[in-house]
GROMACS .gro file of C-alpha atoms in nm:
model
  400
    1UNK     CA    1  16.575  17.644  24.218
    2UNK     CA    2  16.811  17.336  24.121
    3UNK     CA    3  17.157  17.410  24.172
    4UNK     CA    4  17.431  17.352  23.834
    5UNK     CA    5  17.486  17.048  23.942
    6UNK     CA    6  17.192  16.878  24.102
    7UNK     CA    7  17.189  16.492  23.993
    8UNK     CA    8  17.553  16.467  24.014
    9UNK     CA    9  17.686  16.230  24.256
   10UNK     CA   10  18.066  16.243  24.352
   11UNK     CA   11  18.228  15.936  24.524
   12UNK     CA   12  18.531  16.140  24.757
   13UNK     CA   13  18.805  15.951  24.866
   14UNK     CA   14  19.051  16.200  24.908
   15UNK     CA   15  19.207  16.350  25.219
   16UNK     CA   16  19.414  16.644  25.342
   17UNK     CA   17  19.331  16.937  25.111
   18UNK     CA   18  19.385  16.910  24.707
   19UNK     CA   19  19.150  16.737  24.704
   20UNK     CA   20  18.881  16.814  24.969
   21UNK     CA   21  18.918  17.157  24.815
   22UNK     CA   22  18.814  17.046  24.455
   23UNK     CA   23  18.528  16.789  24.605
   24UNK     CA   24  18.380  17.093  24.880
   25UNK     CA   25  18.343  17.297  24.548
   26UNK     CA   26  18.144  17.072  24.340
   27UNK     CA   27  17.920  17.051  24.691
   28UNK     CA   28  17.933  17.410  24.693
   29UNK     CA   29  17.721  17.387  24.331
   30UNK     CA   30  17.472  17.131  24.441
   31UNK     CA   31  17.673  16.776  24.377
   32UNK     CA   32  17.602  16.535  24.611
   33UNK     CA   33  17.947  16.471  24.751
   34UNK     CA   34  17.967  16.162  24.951
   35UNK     CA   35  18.366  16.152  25.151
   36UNK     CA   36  18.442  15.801  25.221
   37UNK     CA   37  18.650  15.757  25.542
   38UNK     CA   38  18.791  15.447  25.700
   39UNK     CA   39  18.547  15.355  26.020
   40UNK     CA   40  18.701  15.523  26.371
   41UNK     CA   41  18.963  15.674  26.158
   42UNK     CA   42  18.865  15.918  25.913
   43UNK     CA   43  19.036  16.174  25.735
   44UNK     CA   44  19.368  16.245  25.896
   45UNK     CA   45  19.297  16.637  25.891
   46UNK     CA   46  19.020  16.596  26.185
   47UNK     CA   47  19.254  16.593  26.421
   48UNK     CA   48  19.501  16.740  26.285
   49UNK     CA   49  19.587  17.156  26.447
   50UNK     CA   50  19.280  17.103  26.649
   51UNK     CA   51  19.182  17.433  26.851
   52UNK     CA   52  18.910  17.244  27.084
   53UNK     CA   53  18.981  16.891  27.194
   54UNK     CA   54  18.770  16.622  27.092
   55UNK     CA   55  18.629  16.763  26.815
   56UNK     CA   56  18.708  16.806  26.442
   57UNK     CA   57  19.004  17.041  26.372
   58UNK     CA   58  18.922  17.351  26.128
   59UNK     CA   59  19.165  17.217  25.925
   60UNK     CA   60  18.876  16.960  25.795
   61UNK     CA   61  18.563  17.154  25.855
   62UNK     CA   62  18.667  17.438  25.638
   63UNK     CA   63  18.787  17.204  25.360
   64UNK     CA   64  18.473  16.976  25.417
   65UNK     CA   65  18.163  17.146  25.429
   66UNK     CA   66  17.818  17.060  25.141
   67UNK     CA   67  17.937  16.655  25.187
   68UNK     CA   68  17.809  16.324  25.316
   69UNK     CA   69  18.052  16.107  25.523
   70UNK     CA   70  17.998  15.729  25.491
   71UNK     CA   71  18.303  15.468  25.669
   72UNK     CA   72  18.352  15.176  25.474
   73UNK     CA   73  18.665  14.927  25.572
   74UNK     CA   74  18.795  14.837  25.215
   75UNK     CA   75  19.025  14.549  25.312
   76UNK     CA   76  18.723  14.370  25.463
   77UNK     CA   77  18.507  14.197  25.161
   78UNK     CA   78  18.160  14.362  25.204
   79UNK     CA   79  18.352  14.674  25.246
   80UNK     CA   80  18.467  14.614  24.895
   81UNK     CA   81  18.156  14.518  24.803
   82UNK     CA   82  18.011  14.797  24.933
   83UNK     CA   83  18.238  15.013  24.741
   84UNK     CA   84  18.201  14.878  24.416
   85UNK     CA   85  17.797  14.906  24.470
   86UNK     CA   86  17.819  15.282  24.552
   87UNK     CA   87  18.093  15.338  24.215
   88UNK     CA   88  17.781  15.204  23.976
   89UNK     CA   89  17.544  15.500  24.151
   90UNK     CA   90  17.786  15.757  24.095
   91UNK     CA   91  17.941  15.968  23.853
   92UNK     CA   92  18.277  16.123  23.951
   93UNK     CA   93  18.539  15.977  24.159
   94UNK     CA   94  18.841  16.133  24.315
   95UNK     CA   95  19.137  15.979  24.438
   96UNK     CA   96  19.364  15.702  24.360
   97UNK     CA   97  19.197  15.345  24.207
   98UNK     CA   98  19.315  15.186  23.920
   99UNK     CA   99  19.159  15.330  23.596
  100UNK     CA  100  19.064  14.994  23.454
  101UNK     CA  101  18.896  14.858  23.767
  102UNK     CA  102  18.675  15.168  23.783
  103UNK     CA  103  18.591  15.185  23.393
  104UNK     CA  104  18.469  14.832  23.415
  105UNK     CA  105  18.218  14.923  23.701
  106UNK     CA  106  18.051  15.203  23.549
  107UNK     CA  107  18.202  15.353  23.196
  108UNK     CA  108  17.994  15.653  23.246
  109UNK     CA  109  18.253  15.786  23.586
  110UNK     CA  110  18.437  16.061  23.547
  111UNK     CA  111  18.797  15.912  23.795
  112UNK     CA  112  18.997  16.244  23.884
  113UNK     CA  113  19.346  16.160  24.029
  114UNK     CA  114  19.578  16.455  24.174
  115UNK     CA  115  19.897  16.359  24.219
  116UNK     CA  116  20.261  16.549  24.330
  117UNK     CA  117  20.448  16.462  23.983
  118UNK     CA  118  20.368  16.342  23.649
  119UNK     CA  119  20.540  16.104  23.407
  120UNK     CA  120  20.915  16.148  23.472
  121UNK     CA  121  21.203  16.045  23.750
  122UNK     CA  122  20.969  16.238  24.000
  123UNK     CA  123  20.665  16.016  23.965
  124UNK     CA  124  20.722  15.818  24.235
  125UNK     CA  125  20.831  16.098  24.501
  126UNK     CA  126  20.611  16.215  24.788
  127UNK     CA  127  20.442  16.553  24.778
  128UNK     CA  128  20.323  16.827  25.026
  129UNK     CA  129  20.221  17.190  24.959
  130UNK     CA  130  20.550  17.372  24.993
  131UNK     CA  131  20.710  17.062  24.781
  132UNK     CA  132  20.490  17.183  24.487
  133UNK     CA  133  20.623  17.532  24.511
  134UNK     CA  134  20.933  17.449  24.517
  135UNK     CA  135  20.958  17.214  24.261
  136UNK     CA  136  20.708  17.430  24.030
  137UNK     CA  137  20.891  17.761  24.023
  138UNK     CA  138  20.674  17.915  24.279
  139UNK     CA  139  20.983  17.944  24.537
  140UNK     CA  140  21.249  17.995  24.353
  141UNK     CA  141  21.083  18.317  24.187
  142UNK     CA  142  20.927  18.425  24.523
  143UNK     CA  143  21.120  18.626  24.794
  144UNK     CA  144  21.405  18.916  24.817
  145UNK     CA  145  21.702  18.885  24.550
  146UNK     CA  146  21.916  18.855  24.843
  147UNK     CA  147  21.718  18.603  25.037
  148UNK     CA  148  21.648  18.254  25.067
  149UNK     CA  149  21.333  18.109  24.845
  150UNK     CA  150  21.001  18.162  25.025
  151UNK     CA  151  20.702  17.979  24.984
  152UNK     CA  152  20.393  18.178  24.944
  153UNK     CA  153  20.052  18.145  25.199
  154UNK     CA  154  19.841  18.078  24.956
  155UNK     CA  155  19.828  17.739  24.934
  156UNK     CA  156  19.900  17.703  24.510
  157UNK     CA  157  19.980  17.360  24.581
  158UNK     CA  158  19.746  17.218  24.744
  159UNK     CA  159  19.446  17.438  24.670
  160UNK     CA  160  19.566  17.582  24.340
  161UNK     CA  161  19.573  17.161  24.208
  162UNK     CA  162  19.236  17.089  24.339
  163UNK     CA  163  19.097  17.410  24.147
  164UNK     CA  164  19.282  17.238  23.797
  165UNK     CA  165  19.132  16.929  23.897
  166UNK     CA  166  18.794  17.094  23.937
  167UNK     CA  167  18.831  17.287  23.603
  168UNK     CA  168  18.925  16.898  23.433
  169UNK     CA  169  18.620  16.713  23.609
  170UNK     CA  170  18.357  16.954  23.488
  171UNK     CA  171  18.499  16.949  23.119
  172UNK     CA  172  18.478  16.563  23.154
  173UNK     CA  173  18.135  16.548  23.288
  174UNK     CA  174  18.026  16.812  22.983
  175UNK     CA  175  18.216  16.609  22.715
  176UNK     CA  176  18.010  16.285  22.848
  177UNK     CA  177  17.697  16.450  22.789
  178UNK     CA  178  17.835  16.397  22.370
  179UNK     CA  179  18.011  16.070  22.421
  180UNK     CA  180  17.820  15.907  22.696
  181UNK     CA  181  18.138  15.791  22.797
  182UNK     CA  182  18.361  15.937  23.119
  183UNK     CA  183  18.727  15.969  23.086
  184UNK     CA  184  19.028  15.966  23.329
  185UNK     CA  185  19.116  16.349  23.439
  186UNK     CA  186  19.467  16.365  23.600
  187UNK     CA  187  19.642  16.685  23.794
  188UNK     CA  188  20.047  16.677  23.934
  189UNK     CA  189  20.077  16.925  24.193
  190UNK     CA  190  20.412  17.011  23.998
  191UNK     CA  191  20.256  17.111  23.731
  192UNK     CA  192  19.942  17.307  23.838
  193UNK     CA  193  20.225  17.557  24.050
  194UNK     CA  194  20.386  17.603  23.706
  195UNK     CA  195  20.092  17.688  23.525
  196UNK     CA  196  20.029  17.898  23.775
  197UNK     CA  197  20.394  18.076  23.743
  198UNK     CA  198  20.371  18.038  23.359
  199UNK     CA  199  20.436  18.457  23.375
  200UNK     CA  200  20.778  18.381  23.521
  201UNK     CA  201  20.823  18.092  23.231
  202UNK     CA  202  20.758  18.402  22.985
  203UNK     CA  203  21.079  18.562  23.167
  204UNK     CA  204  21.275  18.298  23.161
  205UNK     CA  205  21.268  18.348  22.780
  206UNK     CA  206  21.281  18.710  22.812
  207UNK     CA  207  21.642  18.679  23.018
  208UNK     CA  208  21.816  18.548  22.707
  209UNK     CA  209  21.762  18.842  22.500
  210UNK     CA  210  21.890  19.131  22.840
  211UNK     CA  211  21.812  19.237  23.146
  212UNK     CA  212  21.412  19.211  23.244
  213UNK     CA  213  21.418  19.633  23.295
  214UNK     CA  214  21.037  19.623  23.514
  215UNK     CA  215  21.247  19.418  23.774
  216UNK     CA  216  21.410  19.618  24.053
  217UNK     CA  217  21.722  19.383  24.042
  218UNK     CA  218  22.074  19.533  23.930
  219UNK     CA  219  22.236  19.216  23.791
  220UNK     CA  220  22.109  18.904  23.666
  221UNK     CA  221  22.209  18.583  23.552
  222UNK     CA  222  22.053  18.319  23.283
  223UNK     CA  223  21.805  18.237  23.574
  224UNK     CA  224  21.474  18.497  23.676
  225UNK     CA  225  21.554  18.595  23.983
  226UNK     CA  226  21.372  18.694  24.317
  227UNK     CA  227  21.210  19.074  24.268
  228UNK     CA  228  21.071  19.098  24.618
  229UNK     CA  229  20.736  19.271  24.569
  230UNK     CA  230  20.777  19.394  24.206
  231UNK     CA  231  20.460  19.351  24.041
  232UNK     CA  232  20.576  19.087  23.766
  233UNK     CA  233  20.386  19.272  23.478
  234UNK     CA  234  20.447  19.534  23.219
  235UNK     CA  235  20.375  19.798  23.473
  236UNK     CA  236  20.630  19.897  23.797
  237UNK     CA  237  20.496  19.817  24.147
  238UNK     CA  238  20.565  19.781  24.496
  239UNK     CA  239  20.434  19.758  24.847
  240UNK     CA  240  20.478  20.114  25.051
  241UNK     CA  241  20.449  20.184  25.412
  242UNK     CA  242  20.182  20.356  25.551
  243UNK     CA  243  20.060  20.517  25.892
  244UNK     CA  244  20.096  20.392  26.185
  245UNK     CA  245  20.386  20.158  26.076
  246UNK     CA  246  20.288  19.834  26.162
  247UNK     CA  247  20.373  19.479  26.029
  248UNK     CA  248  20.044  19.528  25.793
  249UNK     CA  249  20.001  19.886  25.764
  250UNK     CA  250  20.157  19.913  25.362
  251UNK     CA  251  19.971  19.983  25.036
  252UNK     CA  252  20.036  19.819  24.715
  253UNK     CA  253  20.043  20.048  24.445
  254UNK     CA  254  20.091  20.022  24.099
  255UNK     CA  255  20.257  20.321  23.894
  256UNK     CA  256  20.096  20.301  23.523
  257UNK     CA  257  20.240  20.528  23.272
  258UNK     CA  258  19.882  20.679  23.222
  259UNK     CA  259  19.804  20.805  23.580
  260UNK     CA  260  20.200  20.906  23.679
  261UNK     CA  261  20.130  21.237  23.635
  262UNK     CA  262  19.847  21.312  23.875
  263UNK     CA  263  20.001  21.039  24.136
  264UNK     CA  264  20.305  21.331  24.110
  265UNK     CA  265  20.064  21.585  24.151
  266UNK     CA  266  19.910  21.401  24.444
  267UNK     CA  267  20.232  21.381  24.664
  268UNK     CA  268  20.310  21.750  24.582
  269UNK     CA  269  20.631  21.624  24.359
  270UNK     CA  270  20.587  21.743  24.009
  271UNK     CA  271  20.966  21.804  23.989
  272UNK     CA  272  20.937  21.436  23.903
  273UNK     CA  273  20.778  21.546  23.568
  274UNK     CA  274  21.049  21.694  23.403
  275UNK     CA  275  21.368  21.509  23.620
  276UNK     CA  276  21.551  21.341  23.364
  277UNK     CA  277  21.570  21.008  23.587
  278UNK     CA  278  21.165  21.008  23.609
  279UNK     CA  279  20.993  21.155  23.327
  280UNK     CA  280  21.019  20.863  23.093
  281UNK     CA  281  20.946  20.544  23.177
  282UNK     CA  282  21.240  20.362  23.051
  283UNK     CA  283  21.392  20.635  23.346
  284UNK     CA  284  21.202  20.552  23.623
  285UNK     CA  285  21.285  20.193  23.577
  286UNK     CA  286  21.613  20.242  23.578
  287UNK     CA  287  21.539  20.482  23.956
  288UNK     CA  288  21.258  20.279  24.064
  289UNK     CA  289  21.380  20.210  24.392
  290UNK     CA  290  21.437  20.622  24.453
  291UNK     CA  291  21.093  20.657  24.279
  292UNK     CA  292  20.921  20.450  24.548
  293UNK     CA  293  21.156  20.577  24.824
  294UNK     CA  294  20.971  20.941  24.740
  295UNK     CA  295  20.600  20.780  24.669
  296UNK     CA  296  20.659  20.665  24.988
  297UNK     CA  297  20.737  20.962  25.205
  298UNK     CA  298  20.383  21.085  25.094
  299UNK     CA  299  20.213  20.731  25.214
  300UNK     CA  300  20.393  20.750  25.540
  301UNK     CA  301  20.203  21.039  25.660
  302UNK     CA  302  19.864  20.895  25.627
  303UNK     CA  303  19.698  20.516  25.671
  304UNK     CA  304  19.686  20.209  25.422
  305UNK     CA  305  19.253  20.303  25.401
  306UNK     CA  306  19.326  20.660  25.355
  307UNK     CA  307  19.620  20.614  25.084
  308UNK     CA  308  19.358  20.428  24.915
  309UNK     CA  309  19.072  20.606  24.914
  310UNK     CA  310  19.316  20.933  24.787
  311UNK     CA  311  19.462  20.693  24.490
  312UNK     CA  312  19.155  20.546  24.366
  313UNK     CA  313  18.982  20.913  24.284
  314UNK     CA  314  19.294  20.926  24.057
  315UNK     CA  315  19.275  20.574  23.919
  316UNK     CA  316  19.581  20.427  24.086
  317UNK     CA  317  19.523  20.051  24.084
  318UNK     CA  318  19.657  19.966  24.504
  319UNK     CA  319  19.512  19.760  24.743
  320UNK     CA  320  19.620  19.787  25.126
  321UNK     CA  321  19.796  19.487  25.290
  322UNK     CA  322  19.485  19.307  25.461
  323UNK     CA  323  19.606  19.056  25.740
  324UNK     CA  324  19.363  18.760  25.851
  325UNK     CA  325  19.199  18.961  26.104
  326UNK     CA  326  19.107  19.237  25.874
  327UNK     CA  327  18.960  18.947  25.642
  328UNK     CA  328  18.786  18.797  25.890
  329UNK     CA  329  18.622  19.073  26.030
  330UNK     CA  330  18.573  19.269  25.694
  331UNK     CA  331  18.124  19.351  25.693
  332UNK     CA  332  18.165  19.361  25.288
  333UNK     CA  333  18.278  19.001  25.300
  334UNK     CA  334  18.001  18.868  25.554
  335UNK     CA  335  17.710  19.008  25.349
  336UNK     CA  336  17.850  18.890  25.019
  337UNK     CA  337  17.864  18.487  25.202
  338UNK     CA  338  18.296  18.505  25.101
  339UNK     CA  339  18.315  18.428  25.458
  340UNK     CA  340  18.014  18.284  25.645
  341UNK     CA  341  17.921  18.138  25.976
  342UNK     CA  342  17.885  17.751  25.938
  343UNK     CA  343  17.724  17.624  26.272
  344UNK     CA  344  17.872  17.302  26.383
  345UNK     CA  345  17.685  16.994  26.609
  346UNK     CA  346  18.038  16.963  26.784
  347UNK     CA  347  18.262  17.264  26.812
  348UNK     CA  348  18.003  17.594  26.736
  349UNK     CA  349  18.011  17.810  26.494
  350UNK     CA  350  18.272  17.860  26.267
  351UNK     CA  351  18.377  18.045  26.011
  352UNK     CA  352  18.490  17.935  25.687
  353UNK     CA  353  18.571  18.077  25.286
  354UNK     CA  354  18.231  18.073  25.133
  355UNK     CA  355  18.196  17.976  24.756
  356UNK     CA  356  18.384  18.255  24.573
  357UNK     CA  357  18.258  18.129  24.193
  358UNK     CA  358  17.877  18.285  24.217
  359UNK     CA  359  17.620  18.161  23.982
  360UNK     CA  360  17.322  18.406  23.887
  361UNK     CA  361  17.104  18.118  23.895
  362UNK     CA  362  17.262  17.907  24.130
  363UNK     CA  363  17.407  18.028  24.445
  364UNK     CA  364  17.572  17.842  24.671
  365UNK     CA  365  17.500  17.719  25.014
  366UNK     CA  366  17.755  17.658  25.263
  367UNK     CA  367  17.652  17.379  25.491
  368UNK     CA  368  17.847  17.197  25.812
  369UNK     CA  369  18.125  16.952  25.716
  370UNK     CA  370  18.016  16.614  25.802
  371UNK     CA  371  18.111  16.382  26.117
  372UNK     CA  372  18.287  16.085  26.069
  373UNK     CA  373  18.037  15.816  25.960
  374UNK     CA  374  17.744  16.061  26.011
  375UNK     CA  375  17.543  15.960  25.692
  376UNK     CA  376  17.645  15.575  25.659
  377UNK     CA  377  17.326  15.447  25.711
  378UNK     CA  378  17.124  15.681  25.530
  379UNK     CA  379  17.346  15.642  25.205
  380UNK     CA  380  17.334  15.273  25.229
  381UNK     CA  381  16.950  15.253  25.279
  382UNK     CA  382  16.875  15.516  25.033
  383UNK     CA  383  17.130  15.443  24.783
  384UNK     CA  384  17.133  15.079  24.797
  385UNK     CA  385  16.842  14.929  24.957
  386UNK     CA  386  17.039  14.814  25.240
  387UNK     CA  387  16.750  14.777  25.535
  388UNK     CA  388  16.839  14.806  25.865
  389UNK     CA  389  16.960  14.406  26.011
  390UNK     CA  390  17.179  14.446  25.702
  391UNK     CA  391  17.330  14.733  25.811
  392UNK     CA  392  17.377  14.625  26.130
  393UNK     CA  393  17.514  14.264  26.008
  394UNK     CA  394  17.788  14.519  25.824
  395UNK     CA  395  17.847  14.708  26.159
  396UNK     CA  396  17.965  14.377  26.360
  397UNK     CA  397  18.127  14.239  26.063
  398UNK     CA  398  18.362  14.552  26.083
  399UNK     CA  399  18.292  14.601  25.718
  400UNK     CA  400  18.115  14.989  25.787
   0.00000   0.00000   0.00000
């Protein structure tokens, strides 16, 4: 069966990981995703936190995988050439050409650009992951309200951008199917954290009009502050410990109004029922911290697996803390291809995220990242009729 987007041909010239995460996803639904990489060079992630020597790192295998790698030197002229051949065959670009250039090459692309800032005094400023989060309210809302701003390990910046950028390219390339013309789809890292904080933008309103009473602070001032693990909705939350006590072994549990009751029946505390500072709700925010401090004597005695297995035949919404090893080992995730074995020509096996969008009618294969160069020759014979004294003219000449 075809995958969603057979036909499509996506011309990748970005590096690192906003956008080798948005690119590996269109691969991931059947685009054919060609990386272009400057010859005995490359993308600056192979070798970057490599585990084996010699070999492409993780870092770009697991951000690389369903692509083609071609090298083309773009300051020689037939590299240029080259370039501008492959832009008329293709119909998405990524990365950072000028707009005009492109348009005049082949109306039809779709350019996505992902940058750190947008219009503004930050514009010209450098980004990096933890940047974004900082500068996007992801850090400053993220943390204990007596500690320093943390940045989060899930990587919102990076990551979280190339998924906007994703969203952006697709609406292009369906909008083009009307117009028959492609359009310019830009992302700032800035504001792709803040979209994804937007619930802390709603408090930031609420905080003019009192106190926000679901957070566990005890003073605030005309700025949301850090809640440590409160659950930032309508409903109180926090992370317990658990059996045997170690850096993983908690339980996040969520206390709705509708299933308080048999949680307090649960942990053998229905004195909490009629105790002025817990039967109402507006109460137990006002004690949450004592709340949890009892909730949690009854998780201490048993551990995070067994908490939740006891909590979901009462409909508590929790979820134990899983570290990487627990994710990386979990069977459930192997058999549903969330992670998967990608076997590698260099380093082995590895594993990797599979696709974690699934399409009834189009599921996605996760194949090997490419090595550097490995499909130069292929694309430029079977793309562009190069034959093979050409490409070896190009070779010597530096320009591949």
């Amino acid at each position: 069966m075809a995958k969603a987007l057979s036909g499509v041909r996506v011309l990748d010239m970005t590096h690192v990981q906003s956008g080798p995460s948005c690119t590996q996803i269109l691969g991931w639904f059947g685009a054919d995703v060609i990386k272009v990489e400057m010859p005995g060079r490359g993308d600056a992630t192979r070798g970057q936190l490599r585990d084996i020597p010699n070999v492409d790192s993780l870092y770009f295998t697991m951000l690389n995988c369903n692509k083609r790698s071609i090298t083309i030197n773009m300051k020689a002229e037939k590299g240029k050439k080259i370039f501008e051949e492959l832009v008329k065959t293709c119909d998405i670009l990524v990365e950072n050409f000028t707009w005009e250039k492109i348009q005049s090459l082949n109306p039809r692309m779709i350019y996505a650009s992902i940058k750190g800032f947008g219009p503004g005094p930050y514009v010209d400023c450098k980004a990096y992951e933890t940047a974004a989060q900082a500068m996007g309210g992801a850090m400053s809302t993220t943390g204990w309200e007596d500690g320093p701003p943390t940045s989060t390990g899930a990587q919102i910046g990076d990551s979280g951008t190339g998924v906007h950028a994703l969203a952006g390219i697709l609406a292009a390339l369906y909008q083009r199917t009307v117009t028959g013309r492609g359009q310019r789809v830009e992302v700032a890292m800035q504001d792709a954290v803040l979209n994804l904080c937007r619930v802390k933008l709603r408090d930031q309103q609420r905080i003019k009009h009192g106190p926000l009473t679901e957070y566990p602070n005890k003073e605030f001032s005309d700025e949301v502050p850090r809640s440590g693990n409160a659950s930032g909705g309508g409903q109180l939350g926090n992370g317990l410990r658990c059996k045997p006590g170690g850096p993983n072994d908690y339980v996040y549990v969520i206390c709705q109004e509708a299933i308080y009751e048999p949680l307090m029946k649960l942990i053998q505390r229905e004195d909490m029922l009629t105790d002025p500072k817990f039967a109402k709700i507006g109460e137990r925010r006002k004690h949450q911290d004592e709340m949890w401090a009892n909730i949690e004597a009854w998780t201490k005695k048993y551990t995070k697996f067994e908490v939740m297995g006891m909590l979901n035949k009462i409909d508590v919404p929790c979820g134990p803390i899983l570290s990487m090893k627990d994710l990386i080992e979990d069977k459930s995730l192997q058999e549903r291809g969330i992670v998967v074995d990608v076997p590698h020509s260099k380093r082995g096996t590895f594993k990797t995220v599979g696709c974690p969008i699934i399409l009834s009618d189009s599921p996605a294969e996760v194949k090997t990242s490419p090595l550097l160069g490995e499909h130069t020759e292929e694309i430029l014979k079977d793309l562009m009729g190069y034959d093979k004294e050409q490409i070896e003219q190009l070779r010597k000449e530096g320009a591949i």
